[in-house]
Amino acid sequence: IPTDFAMPPAGLNIRTPDGILEQEARLHDFKRDAMLAFVRANNLNHLVLSGGLNPKVGVITVGKSYLDVREALDELGLDEVKANGMGLRLYKVACPWPLSQRELVDFARGLDLLIVVEEKRSLIEVQVREELYGTANQPVCIGKKDEAGGWLFPVKGALDANDIAIAIGERLLRYHSDEDLAGRVRRLKEFQSVLAATGDVANRIPHFCSGCPHSSSTKVPDGMRAYAGIGCHYMVQWMDRSTDGFTQMGGEGANWIGESNFSTRGHVFQNLGDGTYNHSGSLALRWAVHTKTNITYKLLYNDAVAMTGGQPHEGALTVDMIARQVKAEGVERIALVTDEPHKYPSTVQWPAGLTIHHRDDLDGVQRELAGVPGTTVMIYDQTCASEKRRRRKRGAFPDPDKRVIINDLVCEGCGDCSVQSNCVAVQPLETEFGRKRRIDQSNCNKDFSCVKGFCPSFVTVHGAKPRRSVPAAASADPGAFAALPEPALPAIEQTFNIIVTGVGGSGVVTVGAILGMAAHLEGKGLGMIDMAGLAQKGGAVFSHVRLANSQDDIQSIRVTAGQADLVLGCDLVVTGTKKVLAAMKAGRTGVVLNIAEVMPGDFARNADFSLPAERVKRAVVKAAGGASEQGSGASLIDATGIATALLGNAIAANMFMLGYAWQTGRVPLSRDAIRRAIELNGEAVKMNLDAFEWGRRAAAKPDAVAALVGGRNEKPVGIDSRRLSETLDETIARRVALLTDYQDAAYAERYRQDVERIRAVEARTVPGSTALTEAVARSLFKLMAYKDEYEVARLYTDGHFARQVANAFEGENLRFEFHLAPPLLARRDPATGLPRKMSFGPWMMGAFGLLAKGKRLRGTALDVFGYTAERRAERRLVADYRKLLDEVATGLTAQNHVTAIGLASIPAKIRGFGHVKERHLTAAKREEADLLARLRAPSSGPALAQAAE
């Protein structure tokens, strides 16, 4: 309680009889002074370092920035004695507003320079300048800008302890010559240069979770445009969906109200999350109605405030409540789109005129609403995918007893499934016959929109559960893994600094929490910060963890350049970012890197997207000072692949990594404390404990674990498409065998003769090279083995698919559901005119068996499928390609060899079925024409010019 403040009559509280002027007077005449007296009496703002007898430089700071300053002083080697000896004064602010002129004058007395360190925009600095202005011997004040007016601690980005240390150290050296301080500043600037010179080897852009309703709801019809807003759907701006620009929360649509008067476009869609609508977005909608603006609000009802943790809506907001509210605001046309149109009870009171549609009709619904003058609303009702997963774990949400699998031999790798679903659970599968697709069962949230990809390779398997390839009893096997050696744990000197990297939603933050709880159980100091940003499924997440023997030893928490003792790289891409690479230091940093290639959301938009995996591995190994199985240096392991094989769930990979790191002597915490922390966490305790122990075993006995994983129950699948050919002869022989099964021996022999002809020409023209022959071997096979109805049926009934299902799933009485678009049966979408897929039950396997026997009809007059435009085009492609091979064989030279390889590889880009294949064919033919023009150019040689004539 202040003793130097005179209380006004009747006290500080505003009284009922007070008029408005009396209230204002009490506020400004007394309350501010009372607050300053309270701060002063309780010593909230106080000197930490006095500056000794001759203070020259003062630092004033607040909050997190104070911890950064203390870390900076540690980096500069400035303890209290040395700091005072160099005239450094430090003032810690606990109450950043208002600041008292009396205390600021006392702090600044005798100083030449005052440095204000605070994050983002200045709150303290402006007060310091205002309160000290006009006082005697006012020091120079710097903060956001330096003495010359350049940026010192910029408003943008985050403050770094290294930058603060350099700024303070350089200015102290103006007053004192000190070799140790100068050397430390030099090294810090070198680290800063390393960080500036280090680039991101890869980048993981945040993306919707698998099965996210926004993946469907944010689509807009061709030629139309949408705006984003605040919420997870903000990320749609990175997804090529004609959605550009966003507003502040509650301003959704307000920008178009003004813009529409100056735009030739007559209508836009505005995405609006249900949480934002409930918060303030309804006011913008009201304004749009009042101004008669042509806009359709796509109100995305996810059943939770998903972006900030899945909280329920205030006021228990429901779909029918929203519908009645917007109707009351004056919206005439309201459409409800959902993945389950029949889920609403008959007792629901819908407003007049509302219509309910399945999400498959989204395109048509949007086109209709866009044609209605004024403000319309489309409510898209589908539960948040992350909430589905959480609730299913608690048994509070239906969990369909089915899984999706892709027959990789039928799959063409066109990527239409990713286009339809925008889902990160659809991952690439590299095979002998090119890149195909697979479903990451650990990631899949059972949205099933991927089956709409125009491709007959998708099958829903009812009653299926992901197979644990290693028997569950193996985790408790007292035999081979009974006695593991105890590693020598690293010592904690000042702090032990850990960075955990990974993908949002995969348990990265959990690893940090486990480390933190284990440290707490051992009585150690802990500092931890999670940096996630828009880290939905597919986004980068970083956990910075600092451990110490005493909490007083921890100042700043972020691990900066050269400071990491351990990097637990749970994701290849995120570990390849520059701040993680720069945090590593050879001889100090131990790295455990998960080398599994988990594709980011880019793959959903680009079927040919590839990770720079080898570049990341090289960068990590170089930054860590080389490869090593323990201590400093980098250990590389496919944690996702091993954890999935052993435990049936890729989510176990992160805890597997922690076990691996602990066993290699890179974690300064006891095994008992870590295991206890896992138990206290309470989530998937058994799986996480097993994963931790399997990580230990993989580190201590890698050969035994590799043998166990390699010798698991999985058998080669049919023709073993996942084994890549090692020689050109093997490549050709495997395709000859397949074409024999496809049609007959004569058909396969024709293939072999064509390939061997090119092989002989290439050997004569470009000795030692087989690149052209290999391109022809792969491309000609792809064209000749086109997937008509007979071939699709054969690839389902030749045993390959049955073994693929058996390897992927376990369960009794599995039931198949096939998703097909038969050319004579499929209905067409009224909005797009494209055929829609249909579902067929298990009886389809019998139909496939009969259809597969009809391959003898292929190309004959009795081939009823062969008369379609698609089949005629496929046969024409084979003939055209053979003509191209004649031209190449006639005029191949060393100069046009590369162009010829490009031409020969064009068929690899003709992928998909139906309209998807037609689209790829059109693009491939354009590229082929360009390459042909180059091949036939006079510089390519007289023989080719003659052949072209």
CSV table of N, CA, C and O in Angstrom, one decimal, residues 707-799:
chain,number,residue,atom,x,y,z
A,707,ALA,N,15.9,-57.0,-39.0
A,707,ALA,CA,15.5,-58.3,-39.3
A,707,ALA,C,14.0,-58.6,-39.0
A,707,ALA,O,13.3,-59.2,-39.8
A,708,LEU,N,13.6,-58.1,-37.9
A,708,LEU,CA,12.2,-58.2,-37.4
A,708,LEU,C,11.3,-57.5,-38.4
A,708,LEU,O,10.3,-58.1,-38.8
A,709,VAL,N,11.6,-56.3,-38.7
A,709,VAL,CA,10.8,-55.5,-39.6
A,709,VAL,C,10.8,-56.1,-41.0
A,709,VAL,O,9.8,-56.2,-41.7
A,710,GLY,N,12.0,-56.4,-41.5
A,710,GLY,CA,12.2,-57.0,-42.8
A,710,GLY,C,11.6,-58.3,-43.0
A,710,GLY,O,11.2,-58.7,-44.1
A,711,GLY,N,11.5,-59.1,-41.9
A,711,GLY,CA,11.0,-60.4,-42.0
A,711,GLY,C,9.5,-60.5,-41.5
A,711,GLY,O,9.1,-61.6,-41.2
A,712,ARG,N,8.8,-59.4,-41.5
A,712,ARG,CA,7.4,-59.4,-41.0
A,712,ARG,C,6.5,-60.1,-42.0
A,712,ARG,O,7.0,-60.6,-43.1
A,713,ASN,N,5.3,-60.2,-41.7
A,713,ASN,CA,4.4,-61.1,-42.4
A,713,ASN,C,4.1,-60.7,-43.9
A,713,ASN,O,3.6,-61.4,-44.7
A,714,GLU,N,4.5,-59.4,-44.2
A,714,GLU,CA,4.2,-59.0,-45.6
A,714,GLU,C,4.9,-59.8,-46.6
A,714,GLU,O,6.1,-60.0,-46.6
A,715,LYS,N,4.2,-60.2,-47.6
A,715,LYS,CA,4.7,-61.0,-48.7
A,715,LYS,C,4.8,-60.1,-50.0
A,715,LYS,O,4.0,-59.1,-50.0
A,716,PRO,N,5.6,-60.5,-50.9
A,716,PRO,CA,5.6,-59.7,-52.2
A,716,PRO,C,4.2,-59.7,-52.8
A,716,PRO,O,3.4,-60.6,-52.7
A,717,VAL,N,3.8,-58.5,-53.3
A,717,VAL,CA,2.4,-58.3,-53.7
A,717,VAL,C,2.3,-58.6,-55.2
A,717,VAL,O,2.8,-57.8,-56.1
A,718,GLY,N,1.8,-59.8,-55.6
A,718,GLY,CA,1.6,-60.1,-57.0
A,718,GLY,C,2.9,-60.0,-57.8
A,718,GLY,O,3.8,-60.8,-57.5
A,719,ILE,N,3.0,-59.1,-58.7
A,719,ILE,CA,4.2,-58.9,-59.5
A,719,ILE,C,5.3,-58.1,-58.8
A,719,ILE,O,6.3,-57.8,-59.3
A,720,ASP,N,5.0,-57.8,-57.5
A,720,ASP,CA,6.0,-57.1,-56.7
A,720,ASP,C,6.3,-55.8,-57.3
A,720,ASP,O,7.5,-55.5,-57.6
A,721,SER,N,5.3,-54.9,-57.6
A,721,SER,CA,5.5,-53.7,-58.2
A,721,SER,C,6.4,-52.7,-57.4
A,721,SER,O,7.0,-51.8,-58.0
A,722,ARG,N,6.5,-52.9,-56.1
A,722,ARG,CA,7.3,-52.0,-55.3
A,722,ARG,C,8.8,-52.3,-55.3
A,722,ARG,O,9.6,-51.6,-54.7
A,723,ARG,N,9.2,-53.4,-56.0
A,723,ARG,CA,10.6,-53.7,-56.1
A,723,ARG,C,11.0,-53.1,-57.5
A,723,ARG,O,10.5,-53.4,-58.5
A,724,LEU,N,12.0,-52.2,-57.5
A,724,LEU,CA,12.5,-51.5,-58.7
A,724,LEU,C,13.5,-52.4,-59.4
A,724,LEU,O,14.3,-53.0,-58.8
A,725,SER,N,13.4,-52.4,-60.7
A,725,SER,CA,14.3,-53.1,-61.5
A,725,SER,C,15.7,-52.5,-61.4
A,725,SER,O,15.9,-51.3,-61.3
A,726,GLU,N,16.7,-53.4,-61.4
A,726,GLU,CA,18.1,-53.0,-61.2
A,726,GLU,C,18.9,-52.8,-62.5
A,726,GLU,O,19.9,-52.2,-62.5
A,727,THR,N,18.4,-53.5,-63.6
A,727,THR,CA,19.1,-53.4,-64.9
A,727,THR,C,18.1,-53.2,-66.0
A,727,THR,O,16.9,-53.4,-65.8
A,728,LEU,N,18.6,-52.7,-67.1
A,728,LEU,CA,17.7,-52.5,-68.3
A,728,LEU,C,17.1,-53.9,-68.7
A,728,LEU,O,15.9,-53.9,-69.1
A,729,ASP,N,17.9,-54.9,-68.7
A,729,ASP,CA,17.4,-56.2,-69.2
A,729,ASP,C,16.2,-56.6,-68.3
A,729,ASP,O,15.2,-57.2,-68.7
A,730,GLU,N,16.4,-56.4,-67.0
A,730,GLU,CA,15.3,-56.8,-66.1
A,730,GLU,C,14.0,-55.9,-66.3
A,730,GLU,O,12.9,-56.4,-66.3
A,731,THR,N,14.2,-54.6,-66.6
A,731,THR,CA,13.1,-53.7,-66.9
A,731,THR,C,12.3,-54.3,-68.1
A,731,THR,O,11.1,-54.3,-68.1
A,732,ILE,N,13.0,-54.7,-69.1
A,732,ILE,CA,12.4,-55.2,-70.3
A,732,ILE,C,11.7,-56.5,-70.1
A,732,ILE,O,10.5,-56.7,-70.4
A,733,ALA,N,12.4,-57.4,-69.4
A,733,ALA,CA,11.9,-58.8,-69.2
A,733,ALA,C,10.6,-58.7,-68.4
A,733,ALA,O,9.7,-59.5,-68.6
A,734,ARG,N,10.6,-57.9,-67.3
A,734,ARG,CA,9.4,-57.8,-66.5
A,734,ARG,C,8.2,-57.3,-67.3
A,734,ARG,O,7.0,-57.8,-67.1
A,735,ARG,N,8.4,-56.4,-68.2
A,735,ARG,CA,7.3,-55.9,-69.0
A,735,ARG,C,6.9,-56.8,-70.1
A,735,ARG,O,5.7,-56.9,-70.4
A,736,VAL,N,7.8,-57.6,-70.6
A,736,VAL,CA,7.4,-58.6,-71.6
A,736,VAL,C,6.5,-59.6,-70.9
A,736,VAL,O,5.5,-60.0,-71.5
A,737,ALA,N,6.8,-60.0,-69.7
A,737,ALA,CA,6.0,-61.0,-69.0
A,737,ALA,C,4.6,-60.4,-68.7
A,737,ALA,O,3.6,-61.1,-68.8
A,738,LEU,N,4.5,-59.1,-68.3
A,738,LEU,CA,3.3,-58.5,-68.0
A,738,LEU,C,2.4,-58.3,-69.3
A,738,LEU,O,1.2,-58.5,-69.2
A,739,LEU,N,3.0,-58.0,-70.4
A,739,LEU,CA,2.3,-57.8,-71.6
A,739,LEU,C,1.7,-59.2,-72.1
A,739,LEU,O,0.7,-59.3,-72.8
A,740,THR,N,2.5,-60.2,-71.8
A,740,THR,CA,2.0,-61.6,-72.1
A,740,THR,C,0.7,-61.9,-71.4
A,740,THR,O,-0.3,-62.4,-71.9
A,741,ASP,N,0.7,-61.5,-70.1
A,741,ASP,CA,-0.5,-61.7,-69.3
A,741,ASP,C,-1.6,-60.7,-69.7
A,741,ASP,O,-2.8,-61.0,-69.7
A,742,TYR,N,-1.2,-59.5,-70.2
A,742,TYR,CA,-2.1,-58.5,-70.6
A,742,TYR,C,-2.9,-59.0,-71.8
A,742,TYR,O,-4.1,-58.9,-71.9
A,743,GLN,N,-2.2,-59.5,-72.8
A,743,GLN,CA,-2.8,-59.9,-74.1
A,743,GLN,C,-2.4,-61.4,-74.5
A,743,GLN,O,-3.1,-62.3,-74.2
A,744,ASP,N,-1.1,-61.4,-75.0
A,744,ASP,CA,-0.6,-62.8,-75.3
A,744,ASP,C,0.9,-62.6,-75.7
A,744,ASP,O,1.4,-61.5,-75.7
A,745,ALA,N,1.5,-63.7,-76.0
A,745,ALA,CA,3.0,-63.7,-76.2
A,745,ALA,C,3.3,-62.9,-77.5
A,745,ALA,O,4.4,-62.3,-77.5
A,746,ALA,N,2.5,-63.0,-78.5
A,746,ALA,CA,2.8,-62.3,-79.7
A,746,ALA,C,2.8,-60.7,-79.5
A,746,ALA,O,3.7,-60.0,-80.0
A,747,TYR,N,1.9,-60.3,-78.7
A,747,TYR,CA,1.8,-58.9,-78.3
A,747,TYR,C,3.0,-58.4,-77.6
A,747,TYR,O,3.6,-57.4,-77.8
A,748,ALA,N,3.5,-59.3,-76.6
A,748,ALA,CA,4.7,-59.0,-75.9
A,748,ALA,C,5.9,-59.0,-76.7
A,748,ALA,O,6.8,-58.2,-76.5
A,749,GLU,N,6.0,-59.9,-77.7
A,749,GLU,CA,7.1,-60.0,-78.6
A,749,GLU,C,7.3,-58.8,-79.4
A,749,GLU,O,8.4,-58.3,-79.7
A,750,ARG,N,6.2,-58.2,-79.9
A,750,ARG,CA,6.2,-57.0,-80.7
A,750,ARG,C,6.8,-55.9,-79.8
A,750,ARG,O,7.6,-55.1,-80.3
A,751,TYR,N,6.4,-55.8,-78.6
A,751,TYR,CA,7.0,-54.8,-77.7
A,751,TYR,C,8.5,-55.0,-77.6
A,751,TYR,O,9.3,-54.1,-77.7
A,752,ARG,N,9.0,-56.3,-77.3
A,752,ARG,CA,10.4,-56.5,-77.2
A,752,ARG,C,11.2,-56.1,-78.4
A,752,ARG,O,12.3,-55.5,-78.3
A,753,GLN,N,10.7,-56.4,-79.6
A,753,GLN,CA,11.4,-56.1,-80.8
A,753,GLN,C,11.5,-54.6,-81.0
A,753,GLN,O,12.6,-54.1,-81.4
A,754,ASP,N,10.5,-53.9,-80.7
A,754,ASP,CA,10.6,-52.4,-80.8
A,754,ASP,C,11.6,-51.8,-79.9
A,754,ASP,O,12.4,-50.9,-80.3
A,755,VAL,N,11.7,-52.3,-78.7
A,755,VAL,CA,12.6,-51.8,-77.7
A,755,VAL,C,14.1,-52.2,-78.1
A,755,VAL,O,15.0,-51.3,-78.1
A,756,GLU,N,14.3,-53.4,-78.5
A,756,GLU,CA,15.6,-53.8,-78.9
A,756,GLU,C,16.1,-53.1,-80.1
A,756,GLU,O,17.3,-52.9,-80.3
A,757,ARG,N,15.2,-52.7,-81.0
A,757,ARG,CA,15.6,-51.9,-82.2
A,757,ARG,C,16.2,-50.6,-81.8
A,757,ARG,O,17.3,-50.2,-82.3
A,758,ILE,N,15.5,-49.9,-80.9
A,758,ILE,CA,16.0,-48.6,-80.4
A,758,ILE,C,17.3,-48.9,-79.6
A,758,ILE,O,18.3,-48.0,-79.7
A,759,ARG,N,17.4,-49.9,-78.9
A,759,ARG,CA,18.6,-50.2,-78.1
A,759,ARG,C,19.8,-50.4,-79.0
A,759,ARG,O,20.9,-49.8,-78.7
A,760,ALA,N,19.6,-51.0,-80.1
A,760,ALA,CA,20.8,-51.2,-81.1
A,760,ALA,C,21.2,-49.9,-81.7
A,760,ALA,O,22.4,-49.6,-81.8
A,761,VAL,N,20.2,-49.0,-82.0
A,761,VAL,CA,20.5,-47.7,-82.6
A,761,VAL,C,21.2,-46.9,-81.6
A,761,VAL,O,22.2,-46.2,-82.0
A,762,GLU,N,20.8,-46.9,-80.4
A,762,GLU,CA,21.4,-46.0,-79.4
A,762,GLU,C,22.8,-46.5,-79.1
A,762,GLU,O,23.7,-45.7,-78.9
A,763,ALA,N,23.0,-47.8,-79.1
A,763,ALA,CA,24.4,-48.3,-78.8
A,763,ALA,C,25.4,-47.9,-79.9
A,763,ALA,O,26.5,-47.6,-79.7
A,764,ARG,N,24.9,-47.8,-81.2
A,764,ARG,CA,25.8,-47.4,-82.3
A,764,ARG,C,26.0,-45.9,-82.2
A,764,ARG,O,27.1,-45.4,-82.5
A,765,THR,N,24.9,-45.1,-81.9
A,765,THR,CA,25.0,-43.7,-82.0
A,765,THR,C,25.6,-43.0,-80.7
A,765,THR,O,26.4,-42.1,-80.8
A,766,VAL,N,25.2,-43.5,-79.6
A,766,VAL,CA,25.7,-42.9,-78.3
A,766,VAL,C,26.3,-44.1,-77.5
A,766,VAL,O,25.6,-44.5,-76.5
A,767,PRO,N,27.4,-44.6,-77.8
A,767,PRO,CA,27.9,-45.7,-77.0
A,767,PRO,C,28.0,-45.5,-75.5
A,767,PRO,O,28.3,-44.4,-75.1
A,768,GLY,N,27.5,-46.5,-74.8
A,768,GLY,CA,27.6,-46.4,-73.3
A,768,GLY,C,26.3,-45.9,-72.7
A,768,GLY,O,26.2,-46.0,-71.5
A,769,SER,N,25.4,-45.3,-73.5
A,769,SER,CA,24.2,-44.8,-72.9
A,769,SER,C,23.0,-45.7,-73.2
A,769,SER,O,22.9,-46.2,-74.3
A,770,THR,N,22.2,-45.9,-72.2
A,770,THR,CA,20.9,-46.7,-72.4
A,770,THR,C,19.7,-45.8,-72.0
A,770,THR,O,18.6,-46.4,-71.9
A,771,ALA,N,19.9,-44.5,-71.8
A,771,ALA,CA,18.8,-43.7,-71.3
A,771,ALA,C,17.6,-43.7,-72.3
A,771,ALA,O,16.5,-43.7,-71.8
A,772,LEU,N,17.9,-43.6,-73.6
A,772,LEU,CA,16.8,-43.6,-74.5
A,772,LEU,C,16.1,-44.9,-74.5
A,772,LEU,O,14.8,-45.0,-74.5
A,773,THR,N,16.8,-46.0,-74.5
A,773,THR,CA,16.2,-47.3,-74.5
A,773,THR,C,15.3,-47.5,-73.3
A,773,THR,O,14.2,-48.1,-73.4
A,774,GLU,N,15.8,-47.1,-72.2
A,774,GLU,CA,15.0,-47.2,-70.9
A,774,GLU,C,13.7,-46.4,-71.0
A,774,GLU,O,12.6,-46.9,-70.6
A,775,ALA,N,13.8,-45.2,-71.6
A,775,ALA,CA,12.6,-44.4,-71.7
A,775,ALA,C,11.6,-45.0,-72.6
A,775,ALA,O,10.4,-45.0,-72.4
A,776,VAL,N,12.1,-45.6,-73.7
A,776,VAL,CA,11.2,-46.3,-74.7
A,776,VAL,C,10.6,-47.6,-74.0
A,776,VAL,O,9.4,-47.9,-74.1
A,777,ALA,N,11.4,-48.3,-73.2
A,777,ALA,CA,10.9,-49.5,-72.6
A,777,ALA,C,9.8,-49.2,-71.7
A,777,ALA,O,8.8,-49.9,-71.6
A,778,ARG,N,9.9,-48.1,-70.9
A,778,ARG,CA,8.8,-47.8,-70.0
A,778,ARG,C,7.6,-47.2,-70.7
A,778,ARG,O,6.5,-47.5,-70.3
A,779,SER,N,7.9,-46.3,-71.6
A,779,SER,CA,6.8,-45.6,-72.3
A,779,SER,C,6.0,-46.5,-73.2
A,779,SER,O,4.7,-46.4,-73.2
A,780,LEU,N,6.6,-47.3,-74.0
A,780,LEU,CA,5.9,-48.2,-74.9
A,780,LEU,C,5.1,-49.2,-74.1
A,780,LEU,O,3.9,-49.5,-74.5
A,781,PHE,N,5.6,-49.7,-73.0
A,781,PHE,CA,4.8,-50.6,-72.2
A,781,PHE,C,3.6,-49.9,-71.6
A,781,PHE,O,2.5,-50.4,-71.7
A,782,LYS,N,3.8,-48.6,-71.2
A,782,LYS,CA,2.6,-47.9,-70.6
A,782,LYS,C,1.5,-47.7,-71.7
A,782,LYS,O,0.3,-47.9,-71.4
A,783,LEU,N,1.9,-47.4,-72.9
A,783,LEU,CA,0.9,-47.2,-74.0
A,783,LEU,C,0.3,-48.5,-74.4
A,783,LEU,O,-1.0,-48.6,-74.6
A,784,MET,N,1.1,-49.6,-74.5
A,784,MET,CA,0.5,-50.9,-74.9
A,784,MET,C,-0.4,-51.5,-73.8
A,784,MET,O,-1.3,-52.3,-74.2
A,785,ALA,N,0.0,-51.3,-72.6
A,785,ALA,CA,-0.8,-51.9,-71.5
A,785,ALA,C,-1.9,-50.9,-71.0
A,785,ALA,O,-2.1,-50.8,-69.8
A,786,TYR,N,-2.5,-50.2,-71.9
A,786,TYR,CA,-3.5,-49.2,-71.5
A,786,TYR,C,-4.6,-50.0,-70.7
A,786,TYR,O,-5.0,-51.1,-71.0
A,787,LYS,N,-5.2,-49.3,-69.7
A,787,LYS,CA,-6.1,-49.9,-68.7
A,787,LYS,C,-7.5,-49.8,-69.2
A,787,LYS,O,-8.2,-48.9,-68.7
A,788,ASP,N,-7.9,-50.7,-70.0
A,788,ASP,CA,-9.3,-50.8,-70.4
A,788,ASP,C,-10.1,-51.6,-69.4
A,788,ASP,O,-9.5,-52.0,-68.4
A,789,GLU,N,-11.3,-51.8,-69.6
A,789,GLU,CA,-12.1,-52.6,-68.7
A,789,GLU,C,-11.6,-54.0,-68.4
A,789,GLU,O,-11.7,-54.4,-67.3
A,790,TYR,N,-11.1,-54.6,-69.4
A,790,TYR,CA,-10.6,-56.0,-69.3
A,790,TYR,C,-9.3,-56.0,-68.3
A,790,TYR,O,-9.2,-56.9,-67.5
A,791,GLU,N,-8.5,-55.0,-68.6
A,791,GLU,CA,-7.2,-55.0,-67.8
A,791,GLU,C,-7.5,-54.6,-66.3
A,791,GLU,O,-6.9,-55.1,-65.4
A,792,VAL,N,-8.4,-53.6,-66.1
A,792,VAL,CA,-8.7,-53.3,-64.7
A,792,VAL,C,-9.3,-54.5,-64.0
A,792,VAL,O,-8.9,-54.8,-62.8
A,793,ALA,N,-10.1,-55.2,-64.7
A,793,ALA,CA,-10.7,-56.4,-64.1
A,793,ALA,C,-9.6,-57.5,-63.8
A,793,ALA,O,-9.6,-58.1,-62.7
A,794,ARG,N,-8.7,-57.6,-64.7
A,794,ARG,CA,-7.6,-58.6,-64.5
A,794,ARG,C,-6.7,-58.2,-63.3
A,794,ARG,O,-6.3,-59.1,-62.5
A,795,LEU,N,-6.5,-56.9,-63.1
A,795,LEU,CA,-5.6,-56.5,-62.0
A,795,LEU,C,-6.3,-56.5,-60.7
A,795,LEU,O,-5.6,-56.4,-59.7
A,796,TYR,N,-7.6,-56.7,-60.7
A,796,TYR,CA,-8.3,-57.0,-59.4
A,796,TYR,C,-8.4,-58.5,-59.1
A,796,TYR,O,-8.6,-58.8,-57.9
A,797,THR,N,-8.2,-59.3,-60.1
A,797,THR,CA,-8.5,-60.8,-59.9
A,797,THR,C,-7.3,-61.7,-60.1
A,797,THR,O,-7.4,-62.9,-59.9
A,798,ASP,N,-6.1,-61.1,-60.3
A,798,ASP,CA,-4.9,-61.9,-60.6
A,798,ASP,C,-4.2,-62.3,-59.3
A,798,ASP,O,-3.1,-62.9,-59.3
A,799,GLY,N,-4.8,-61.9,-58.1
A,799,GLY,CA,-4.2,-62.2,-56.8
A,799,GLY,C,-3.4,-61.1,-56.2
A,799,GLY,O,-3.2,-61.0,-55.0
